[in-house]
XYZ file of C-alpha atoms in Angstrom:
710
model
C 89.816 10.202 322.520
C 93.411 9.874 323.814
C 94.343 7.471 320.989
C 92.885 9.875 318.486
C 95.010 12.707 319.950
C 98.174 10.557 319.738
C 97.380 9.698 316.110
C 96.945 13.366 315.206
C 100.208 14.215 317.011
C 102.069 11.421 315.195
C 100.727 12.561 311.822
C 101.561 16.201 312.623
C 105.177 15.342 313.483
C 105.593 13.214 310.392
C 104.188 15.960 308.166
C 106.496 18.537 309.750
C 109.578 16.321 309.536
C 109.056 14.753 306.120
C 106.111 16.273 304.232
C 107.232 14.792 300.905
C 107.208 11.258 302.303
C 103.814 11.714 303.943
C 102.305 12.997 300.676
C 103.732 10.041 298.730
C 102.333 7.518 301.216
C 98.939 9.295 301.187
C 98.841 9.199 297.355
C 99.719 5.507 297.290
C 97.182 4.578 300.015
C 94.407 6.596 298.362
C 95.041 4.914 295.023
C 95.201 1.423 296.538
C 91.851 1.976 298.258
C 90.405 3.532 295.115
C 91.565 0.687 292.813
C 90.396 -2.064 295.183
C 86.989 -0.398 295.669
C 86.618 0.192 291.923
C 87.558 -3.416 291.185
C 84.979 -4.637 293.667
C 82.250 -2.495 292.100
C 83.155 -3.636 288.565
C 83.203 -7.271 289.545
C 79.657 -6.873 290.896
C 78.280 -4.887 287.928
C 80.175 -6.484 285.038
C 78.694 -9.142 282.746
C 78.775 -12.763 283.805
C 81.684 -13.451 281.438
C 83.894 -11.081 283.431
C 82.737 -12.377 286.808
C 84.212 -15.683 285.883
C 87.672 -14.103 285.648
C 87.619 -13.300 289.341
C 88.309 -10.266 291.540
C 91.998 -9.804 290.594
C 91.062 -9.651 286.922
C 88.788 -6.749 287.844
C 91.767 -5.102 289.627
C 93.819 -5.468 286.433
C 91.019 -4.013 284.291
C 90.667 -1.066 286.672
C 94.371 -0.222 286.535
C 94.466 -0.482 282.724
C 91.425 1.811 282.408
C 93.126 4.420 284.634
C 96.321 4.259 282.614
C 94.626 4.030 279.216
C 90.951 5.002 278.827
C 90.743 2.836 275.672
C 91.060 -0.268 277.851
C 87.456 0.256 278.979
C 86.624 -2.283 276.203
C 87.733 -5.087 278.535
C 84.685 -4.304 280.679
C 82.309 -2.744 278.121
C 82.825 -4.687 274.931
C 79.645 -3.376 273.277
C 78.332 0.013 274.371
C 74.926 -0.694 272.855
C 74.482 -3.870 274.923
C 76.125 -2.680 278.164
C 74.316 -1.399 281.210
C 74.201 2.354 281.624
C 75.311 1.955 285.239
C 78.429 0.006 284.215
C 79.314 2.628 281.612
C 78.876 5.476 284.106
C 80.918 3.640 286.754
C 83.721 2.918 284.265
C 83.821 6.524 283.081
C 83.849 7.711 286.690
C 86.763 5.378 287.489
C 88.689 6.664 284.481
C 88.089 10.327 285.329
C 88.752 9.965 289.065
C 91.774 7.738 288.471
C 93.301 10.280 286.098
C 93.205 12.778 288.952
C 94.154 10.642 291.959
C 96.610 8.272 290.303
C 98.046 9.642 287.053
C 97.759 13.358 287.922
C 98.925 13.000 291.513
C 101.919 10.809 290.622
C 102.968 13.075 287.730
C 102.710 16.092 290.021
C 104.718 14.346 292.723
C 107.478 13.220 290.338
C 107.615 16.688 288.710
C 107.928 18.286 292.117
C 110.637 15.798 293.094
C 112.660 16.499 289.936
C 112.298 20.250 290.423
C 113.370 19.959 294.033
C 116.296 17.708 293.014
C 117.544 20.366 290.584
C 117.027 23.115 293.167
C 118.899 21.170 295.860
C 121.744 20.393 293.486
C 122.079 24.044 292.464
C 121.984 25.298 296.025
C 124.508 22.722 297.222
C 122.275 20.552 299.357
C 123.273 17.250 297.810
C 126.376 15.218 298.589
C 129.086 15.119 295.946
C 130.756 11.811 295.147
C 134.157 13.130 294.151
C 137.816 12.722 295.133
C 141.271 14.174 294.449
C 139.697 17.578 293.910
C 140.555 21.074 295.165
C 138.274 22.731 297.722
C 138.126 26.524 298.098
C 136.389 27.869 301.200
C 135.182 31.489 301.229
C 135.588 33.957 298.389
C 137.611 37.100 297.842
C 139.094 39.175 295.041
C 141.965 36.697 294.599
C 139.865 33.552 294.339
C 138.960 33.641 290.641
C 142.676 33.885 289.840
C 143.266 30.578 291.638
C 140.692 28.878 289.421
C 142.052 30.662 286.352
C 145.601 29.464 287.074
C 144.344 25.870 286.868
C 143.833 26.344 283.128
C 147.595 25.904 282.743
C 147.750 22.724 284.801
C 149.018 19.641 282.996
C 146.178 17.600 284.525
C 142.401 17.895 284.510
C 141.374 19.778 287.611
C 138.133 19.556 289.576
C 137.414 22.460 291.913
C 134.609 22.825 294.454
C 133.982 26.270 295.949
C 131.888 26.744 299.087
C 130.680 30.308 299.654
C 128.367 31.730 302.287
C 126.301 33.719 299.751
C 126.083 35.025 296.155
C 126.639 31.628 294.525
C 125.409 32.757 291.104
C 127.569 35.891 291.181
C 130.672 33.843 292.033
C 129.904 31.339 289.287
C 129.561 34.108 286.705
C 132.802 35.743 287.884
C 134.692 32.477 287.345
C 133.119 31.856 283.945
C 133.976 35.376 282.768
C 137.558 35.058 284.040
C 138.132 31.713 282.294
C 136.575 32.879 279.028
C 138.692 36.041 279.083
C 141.901 34.031 279.516
C 140.985 31.528 276.802
C 140.214 34.350 274.370
C 143.480 36.174 275.108
C 145.448 32.965 274.612
C 143.627 32.347 271.330
C 144.419 35.853 270.080
C 148.087 35.415 271.034
C 148.222 32.143 269.087
C 146.655 33.789 266.033
C 149.366 36.453 266.087
C 152.112 33.847 266.398
C 150.693 31.852 263.477
C 150.037 34.888 261.266
C 152.804 34.140 258.756
C 151.988 30.462 258.235
C 149.987 28.942 255.379
C 146.362 27.959 256.220
C 147.111 24.268 256.856
C 150.202 24.945 258.971
C 148.318 27.694 260.818
C 145.421 25.365 261.617
C 147.788 22.624 262.825
C 149.792 25.089 264.941
C 146.696 26.510 266.629
C 145.215 23.065 267.193
C 148.464 21.780 268.720
C 149.150 24.779 270.965
C 145.697 26.080 271.881
C 144.805 26.295 275.542
C 141.913 23.984 276.349
C 139.594 24.369 279.285
C 140.182 21.279 281.395
C 138.838 22.845 284.571
C 135.561 21.623 286.055
C 134.285 23.826 288.866
C 131.236 23.625 291.105
C 130.066 26.499 293.311
C 128.103 25.571 296.428
C 126.399 27.901 298.873
C 126.372 27.205 302.587
C 128.013 27.696 305.973
C 131.760 26.973 305.811
C 131.664 26.108 309.525
C 129.079 23.367 308.997
C 130.367 19.795 309.195
C 127.433 18.678 307.074
C 128.214 21.172 304.298
C 131.906 20.277 304.351
C 131.113 16.574 304.148
C 128.691 17.213 301.284
C 131.590 18.571 299.199
C 133.688 15.482 300.071
C 136.308 17.461 301.961
C 137.872 14.278 303.332
C 138.606 13.132 299.773
C 140.116 16.427 298.521
C 143.793 16.590 297.589
C 144.100 20.181 298.797
C 141.930 22.670 300.689
C 142.334 26.443 300.384
C 140.919 28.665 303.133
C 140.682 32.249 301.912
C 140.250 35.402 303.927
C 136.952 37.140 303.335
C 136.843 40.465 301.510
C 135.020 43.232 303.345
C 135.258 45.782 300.528
C 132.435 44.141 298.584
C 130.095 43.506 301.477
C 129.800 46.742 303.443
C 129.009 50.356 302.677
C 131.667 53.057 302.745
C 130.706 54.271 306.226
C 131.061 50.836 307.812
C 134.262 49.975 305.961
C 136.725 51.668 308.328
C 135.270 49.996 311.419
C 135.382 46.577 309.737
C 138.962 47.196 308.606
C 140.050 47.985 312.146
C 138.407 44.797 313.420
C 140.004 42.692 310.699
C 143.463 44.214 311.218
C 143.451 42.850 314.776
C 142.713 39.302 313.608
C 140.481 37.076 311.533
C 138.448 34.780 313.763
C 136.527 33.385 310.778
C 139.719 31.953 309.313
C 140.666 30.401 312.647
C 137.223 28.877 313.148
C 137.136 27.466 309.618
C 140.622 25.974 309.980
C 139.733 24.210 313.235
C 136.717 22.597 311.580
C 138.617 21.626 308.437
C 141.634 20.273 310.348
C 139.378 17.969 312.370
C 137.859 16.517 309.199
C 141.112 16.299 307.226
C 142.885 14.730 310.178
C 140.236 12.033 310.725
C 141.257 8.394 310.298
C 138.884 7.902 307.353
C 140.176 10.933 305.416
C 142.659 10.709 302.542
C 146.338 10.708 303.417
C 148.549 13.646 302.502
C 145.901 16.364 302.296
C 147.224 19.936 302.130
C 145.427 22.813 303.857
C 146.566 26.230 302.598
C 145.434 29.131 304.812
C 145.579 32.839 303.984
C 146.666 34.972 306.947
C 147.026 38.767 307.011
C 147.994 39.556 310.597
C 150.192 38.285 313.421
C 147.290 37.378 315.722
C 145.789 35.004 313.155
C 149.222 33.619 312.263
C 149.988 32.779 315.901
C 146.662 30.994 316.325
C 147.144 29.084 313.064
C 150.557 27.940 314.292
C 148.957 26.740 317.542
C 146.327 24.858 315.549
C 149.148 23.238 313.561
C 150.733 22.019 316.811
C 147.489 20.492 318.081
C 145.595 19.473 314.952
C 148.150 18.626 312.246
C 148.539 14.865 311.938
C 151.592 13.319 310.353
C 150.673 11.663 307.064
C 147.080 12.927 307.164
C 147.017 16.690 306.727
C 149.662 19.368 306.372
C 148.623 22.930 307.264
C 150.473 25.696 305.405
C 149.848 29.318 306.498
C 150.511 31.838 303.714
C 151.208 35.360 305.066
C 149.610 37.286 302.213
C 150.688 40.830 303.073
C 154.241 39.782 303.908
C 154.809 37.872 300.669
C 153.175 40.512 298.490
C 155.168 43.212 300.257
C 158.359 41.297 299.465
C 157.392 40.941 295.802
C 156.583 44.648 295.520
C 159.800 45.803 297.187
C 161.961 43.441 295.111
C 160.177 44.644 291.964
C 161.008 48.231 292.944
C 164.676 47.379 293.581
C 164.999 45.346 290.368
C 161.966 46.122 288.140
C 162.608 43.191 285.793
C 161.862 40.796 288.648
C 158.158 41.513 288.274
C 158.009 39.801 284.872
C 160.335 37.045 286.105
C 158.116 36.239 289.085
C 154.995 36.499 286.936
C 156.212 33.583 284.835
C 158.006 31.509 287.470
C 155.092 31.664 289.909
C 152.686 30.543 287.183
C 151.966 27.160 285.632
C 152.443 28.783 282.233
C 155.926 28.681 280.699
C 158.992 28.057 282.859
C 158.130 27.510 286.495
C 159.447 26.096 289.775
C 159.328 22.360 290.426
C 160.462 20.221 293.327
C 161.560 16.621 293.681
C 162.051 14.753 296.961
C 164.893 12.311 297.578
C 165.294 10.121 300.648
C 168.991 10.794 301.291
C 170.722 13.965 302.452
C 172.735 15.611 299.687
C 174.869 18.779 299.961
C 173.466 21.582 297.826
C 176.592 22.132 295.728
C 177.001 18.415 295.041
C 173.421 18.142 293.828
C 173.644 21.192 291.539
C 177.032 20.357 290.032
C 176.125 16.725 289.381
C 172.797 17.664 287.853
C 174.298 20.354 285.597
C 176.733 17.819 284.201
C 174.104 15.500 282.730
C 170.826 17.439 282.342
C 170.011 20.128 279.766
C 166.228 20.566 279.997
C 165.934 21.913 283.562
C 168.013 24.262 285.731
C 168.822 23.027 289.257
C 168.569 25.633 291.997
C 169.031 24.352 295.527
C 168.118 21.690 298.046
C 166.321 22.176 301.366
C 166.587 19.564 304.127
C 163.324 18.140 305.506
C 162.532 15.569 308.179
C 162.601 12.645 305.774
C 165.241 13.749 303.286
C 166.039 16.562 300.871
C 163.690 18.568 298.663
C 165.364 19.577 295.404
C 164.184 22.586 293.384
C 164.373 23.292 289.651
C 163.261 25.678 286.933
C 161.697 23.860 283.984
C 158.739 24.051 281.624
C 157.359 20.639 282.608
C 157.848 18.227 285.492
C 158.974 15.587 282.994
C 161.871 17.839 281.908
C 163.612 17.154 285.218
C 164.366 13.469 284.621
C 165.840 12.771 281.152
C 169.714 12.876 281.201
C 171.908 13.794 278.243
C 173.982 11.286 276.283
C 177.245 13.080 277.025
C 178.506 15.296 279.882
C 177.896 19.030 279.459
C 180.694 21.559 279.695
C 180.737 25.305 280.254
C 182.716 28.051 278.562
C 185.453 30.028 280.280
C 184.079 33.329 281.595
C 185.867 36.292 283.122
C 183.754 37.436 286.076
C 184.222 40.685 287.981
C 185.357 39.620 291.478
C 184.347 43.012 292.900
C 180.805 42.965 291.513
C 178.389 44.870 293.724
C 174.899 46.221 293.221
C 174.797 49.936 292.547
C 172.671 52.346 294.571
C 168.914 51.925 294.164
C 166.698 55.024 293.931
C 163.012 54.449 294.637
C 160.119 56.891 294.905
C 156.924 55.448 296.421
C 153.566 56.974 295.526
C 150.626 56.067 297.760
C 150.085 53.299 300.277
C 148.303 50.005 300.945
C 147.926 47.444 303.726
C 151.312 45.976 302.723
C 153.286 49.194 303.265
C 154.964 47.965 306.460
C 155.942 44.659 304.820
C 157.342 46.541 301.807
C 159.497 48.748 304.021
C 160.684 45.788 306.122
C 161.850 44.045 302.955
C 163.687 47.201 301.868
C 165.333 47.182 305.284
C 166.449 43.555 304.893
C 167.883 44.303 301.451
C 169.742 47.333 302.783
C 171.181 45.369 305.704
C 172.501 42.652 303.399
C 173.986 44.927 300.726
C 175.358 47.691 302.945
C 178.035 45.193 303.997
C 181.052 46.337 301.970
C 184.621 45.143 301.595
C 187.525 47.356 300.531
C 186.805 47.337 296.787
C 183.228 48.500 297.315
C 184.277 51.188 299.795
C 186.716 52.587 297.260
C 184.047 52.677 294.587
C 180.939 53.762 296.484
C 182.336 55.187 299.693
C 180.003 54.872 302.667
C 176.815 55.790 300.822
C 173.572 53.937 301.410
C 172.598 51.376 298.792
C 168.976 52.523 299.123
C 167.653 56.023 298.510
C 163.893 56.320 299.003
C 161.341 59.145 298.932
C 157.698 58.592 299.920
C 154.787 60.731 298.687
C 151.454 60.163 300.458
C 148.591 61.920 302.191
C 148.791 63.148 305.787
C 146.528 60.478 307.278
C 148.535 57.528 306.015
C 151.886 59.177 306.665
C 150.774 59.549 310.267
C 149.771 55.874 310.391
C 153.317 54.986 309.308
C 154.760 57.512 311.803
C 156.181 59.401 308.814
C 158.534 56.443 308.147
C 160.833 57.417 311.046
C 161.646 53.741 311.669
C 163.272 53.473 308.239
C 166.537 55.474 308.081
C 166.973 54.912 304.350
C 163.841 57.010 303.642
C 165.501 60.316 302.854
C 162.352 62.385 302.539
C 158.622 62.178 303.215
C 156.381 64.469 301.165
C 152.806 65.148 302.237
C 150.410 65.428 299.287
C 146.972 64.009 298.641
C 146.000 62.570 295.274
C 144.607 65.909 294.031
C 147.823 67.866 294.719
C 149.255 67.279 291.252
C 151.861 70.035 291.375
C 153.467 68.867 294.618
C 153.572 65.245 293.414
C 155.080 66.094 290.013
C 157.661 68.463 291.529
C 158.741 65.762 293.983
C 159.222 63.226 291.175
C 161.152 65.635 288.954
C 163.457 66.732 291.780
C 164.193 63.131 292.741
C 165.004 62.037 289.169
C 167.238 65.068 288.583
C 169.104 64.564 291.866
C 170.248 61.028 291.030
C 172.496 59.924 288.194
C 171.304 56.319 288.439
C 167.936 55.051 287.194
C 164.895 55.733 289.347
C 162.186 53.214 290.148
C 158.718 54.686 290.679
C 156.564 52.310 292.719
C 152.866 53.184 292.493
C 150.813 51.440 295.175
C 147.090 50.709 294.934
C 145.088 51.196 298.117
C 143.467 47.844 298.912
C 141.421 49.186 301.819
C 138.883 51.180 299.813
C 135.442 50.074 298.574
C 135.494 47.786 295.555
C 134.308 50.454 293.128
C 137.232 52.733 294.109
C 140.002 50.149 293.756
C 142.964 51.190 291.577
C 141.556 54.716 291.116
C 144.463 56.429 292.924
C 147.054 54.215 291.212
C 145.697 55.197 287.789
C 145.777 58.878 288.766
C 149.413 58.628 289.881
C 150.217 56.883 286.586
C 148.748 59.775 284.573
C 150.959 62.208 286.501
C 154.080 60.107 285.851
C 153.321 59.670 282.163
C 152.876 63.436 281.797
C 156.322 63.934 283.364
C 157.907 61.431 280.954
C 156.170 63.072 277.970
C 157.335 66.559 279.025
C 160.922 65.351 279.484
C 160.963 63.719 276.039
C 159.578 66.896 274.506
C 162.211 69.039 276.204
C 165.041 66.606 275.432
C 164.586 64.231 272.443
C 167.547 62.188 273.755
C 165.876 61.540 277.111
C 165.729 57.795 277.806
C 162.342 56.832 279.338
C 163.999 53.679 280.737
C 165.704 55.944 283.296
C 162.331 55.972 285.041
C 161.252 52.393 285.722
C 157.537 52.642 286.494
C 156.130 49.726 288.506
C 152.344 49.927 288.972
C 150.446 47.796 291.454
C 146.788 47.089 290.718
C 144.230 44.836 292.358
C 141.741 44.265 289.547
C 143.254 42.464 286.505
C 140.687 44.149 284.253
C 142.522 47.454 284.733
C 145.761 46.072 283.262
C 144.656 46.956 279.713
C 144.117 50.574 280.778
C 147.656 50.749 282.170
C 149.183 49.138 279.071
C 147.500 51.821 276.987
C 149.940 54.201 278.720
C 152.863 52.090 277.417
C 153.493 50.609 280.865
C 154.098 46.860 280.917
C 155.564 46.538 284.414
C 152.295 45.835 286.190
C 152.156 44.052 289.536
C 148.701 42.475 289.869
C 148.817 41.736 293.597
C 145.804 39.473 293.735
C 147.125 37.394 290.848
C 150.519 36.959 292.495
C 149.206 35.521 295.717
C 146.730 33.352 293.793
C 149.584 31.864 291.776
C 151.518 31.136 294.958
C 148.534 29.521 296.645
C 147.866 27.430 293.539
C 151.417 26.119 293.385
C 151.601 25.515 297.138
C 148.325 23.589 296.935
C 149.800 21.398 294.189
C 153.244 20.899 295.777
C 153.505 21.940 299.410
C 157.325 21.800 299.489
C 157.440 24.879 297.259
C 156.370 27.102 300.177
C 159.729 26.831 301.981
C 161.448 27.693 298.716
C 159.244 30.769 298.169
C 159.947 31.962 301.683
C 163.682 31.566 301.060
C 163.897 33.488 297.774
C 161.619 36.322 298.931
C 163.523 36.908 302.188
C 166.959 38.507 302.366
C 169.533 37.313 304.906
C 169.023 37.944 308.594
C 171.126 40.356 310.600
C 173.316 37.667 312.182
C 174.354 36.242 308.787
C 174.997 39.722 307.394
C 177.239 40.785 310.287
C 179.308 37.607 309.980
C 179.828 38.250 306.271
C 178.130 34.982 305.283
C 174.896 34.641 303.344
C 172.511 31.725 303.750
C 169.281 32.507 301.900
C 168.966 32.463 298.113
C 167.378 35.256 296.101
C 166.785 36.245 292.508
C 168.903 39.089 291.170
C 169.070 41.085 287.959
C 172.769 41.639 287.241
C 174.122 43.921 284.545
C 176.305 42.101 282.019
C 178.820 44.970 281.827
C 179.217 44.952 285.630
C 179.042 41.184 286.206
C 181.742 40.290 283.631
C 185.137 41.941 283.195
C 185.074 40.892 279.521
C 181.990 39.779 277.582
C 181.647 36.038 276.996
C 181.722 34.866 273.355
C 178.600 33.709 271.564
C 177.625 30.345 273.039
C 174.730 28.106 273.924
C 172.704 28.749 277.059
C 173.905 25.380 278.399
C 177.530 26.537 278.113
C 176.813 29.930 279.700
C 174.960 28.462 282.696
C 177.765 26.010 283.481
C 180.514 28.533 282.790
C 179.072 31.089 285.227
C 178.356 28.426 287.855
C 181.931 27.086 287.753
C 183.469 30.577 287.853
C 181.634 31.764 290.979
C 182.915 31.061 294.523
C 181.924 27.866 296.318
C 179.963 29.734 299.004
C 177.972 31.826 296.515
C 177.335 29.912 293.314
C 175.522 31.992 290.684
C 173.029 30.116 288.510
C 171.813 31.840 285.341
C 168.044 31.476 284.831
C 167.378 33.895 282.013
C 168.296 36.929 279.965
C 167.062 40.546 279.654
C 168.075 42.286 276.425
C 168.762 46.011 276.026
C 165.112 46.645 275.078
C 163.864 45.024 278.288
C 162.647 41.783 276.668
C 162.835 38.964 279.199
C 163.425 35.283 278.504
C 163.630 32.551 281.133
C 165.484 29.558 279.776
C 163.322 26.490 279.205
C 163.532 23.523 276.877
C 166.840 22.135 275.631
C 169.527 24.612 276.694
C 171.906 23.304 274.001
C 169.581 24.571 271.253
C 169.446 28.202 272.482
C 172.257 30.411 271.208
C 173.057 33.649 273.036
C 175.411 36.552 272.327
C 175.497 38.959 275.263
C 175.678 42.730 274.754
C 177.012 45.312 277.260
C 173.529 46.691 278.050
C 172.013 43.236 278.577
C 171.233 41.812 281.991
C 171.134 38.287 283.425
C 168.569 36.754 285.767
C 170.655 35.136 288.492
C 169.798 32.773 291.359
C 172.367 33.246 294.115
C 172.937 33.960 297.793
C 174.263 37.459 297.160
């Protein structure tokens, strides 16, 4: 009785642990018993001629009858002469065998295949893959990261692990990629419109954007070691840990509470990073893995930095925290100060067109020596700066392709003589801010850094501008968010704060009109999109503000046909790229798609980690100590007016000659490097390709895109 109980317990455990295996063994055992028993019966009932063949021949005949009923002829050669019992037994074997053997095995295999497909779709099967990109978690920026890979020069494999909604994420990516491919195709068709059919076909075939991105979406716990190993995280070239969106997952009434919790810190990001760092830092993981982590608050950033100290292993994994709100705030404030920078960053932070590249060298090289030597013998890339690292120097360039960095020219390159204005200084910037978002503090801090750097004046500037502030800002927002920012009392360059909610059209329009009329210089209107509202409400306020502004511009043009709309530089921030077409329908091209910006940065940092230090440098103005001493250490991008930058306009020349002429004419401690050109209509071109082949004749209303310290 006890043995019987143990047997039942053993069978019960096996069935619970591996029911599929138990069923397979039961099917096989049943069929073995059935075939052996059937063979024994046949050998006893069959004619004497078959008995001579032996028992194993009967086993063979039984199996063939089960698999093919026509093989019954081996046992019953002549139905008229055979025994009725033998015929009945053979038919019974065929019928029973079709159920227990053929039917059961087909059912088992079908079930196995179905389960295999289901497990593969749900992410329960290990991937054998390497040198891929892993994305953990999902948010509104994630699809832009995948989309940016379309412009990569290599085939990219991306594995995304999400906690839920796998099918929804997969469809979002597919729609985003298809939308980009279609837009690129339409742009090519427009470019090839004037060509003959053969030339048009060849042009489109040669320049069309091809989808070389393979992505897999898995569903599972991002904290699970098993799930992370199943997506081959130890073999990935880079791992991106995204912050989770709460706007899409909670109802409106729970949103505020969740926002307050998240503003204090993101424990999910910290927990995920600890798990990933352990795996990426293991001895059997690939060398040189990059872990890019989104952080939105100081608490999370401090913990990430502590994890770096304890978990980052030299040569194994490099953890790079990306402060999302800080970097986006810097982009938005710089775009408000110099609106053309939005389009410049959009291209340079992308893999499409001219972009930033880096190249590591083992020896230390002074920045000016590197740039001057490179400019002398290279015409396909623009050198920018060098940043010292532990092992050597990281050099940075602007080029269209990584391969453009290497090929030298046959002869040394020379620059033209230019007559620069030694007293050049940026004129006062007038900015009106409409609305708010989670980056408002970072935006204002960047304004403060800019003001601190450019309020330093020598005698020539004092004579021209007096002691006026270089920044003049007015903020229009609702009472609740003005209170959260303490009515901007910490920012002395904010001249006025106007309380008005989104429905108070008259107050908002009056504030804009008064501000524009009060300032002779151009006015930048920065429209912010609230990123802390439910998903369905995103960009709604920004679009409303835009309608108000466009009405003001239309009324001014009606009242004064000579009114120049470019006096009001409208910069609109949106979160959802799909809304960009709506904004362009209002003749506004200066659109800051926040989510796309940070996605581009994360993509480039994941591909080349050294680019992060460079991004931090160009987005951050000089610190207070440098400013007070009159020296400037960090590099930034500037838009400089041609009529102000030069005392006399340069003659028509090649871009190669202009770049070298300006570089040689600027002081040693503040070399200016020309990256591109903005014509009087606002058309922007960043110089790529062979600089000797691009001819340029500057006009007084043109502007230059300059990389410099000040």
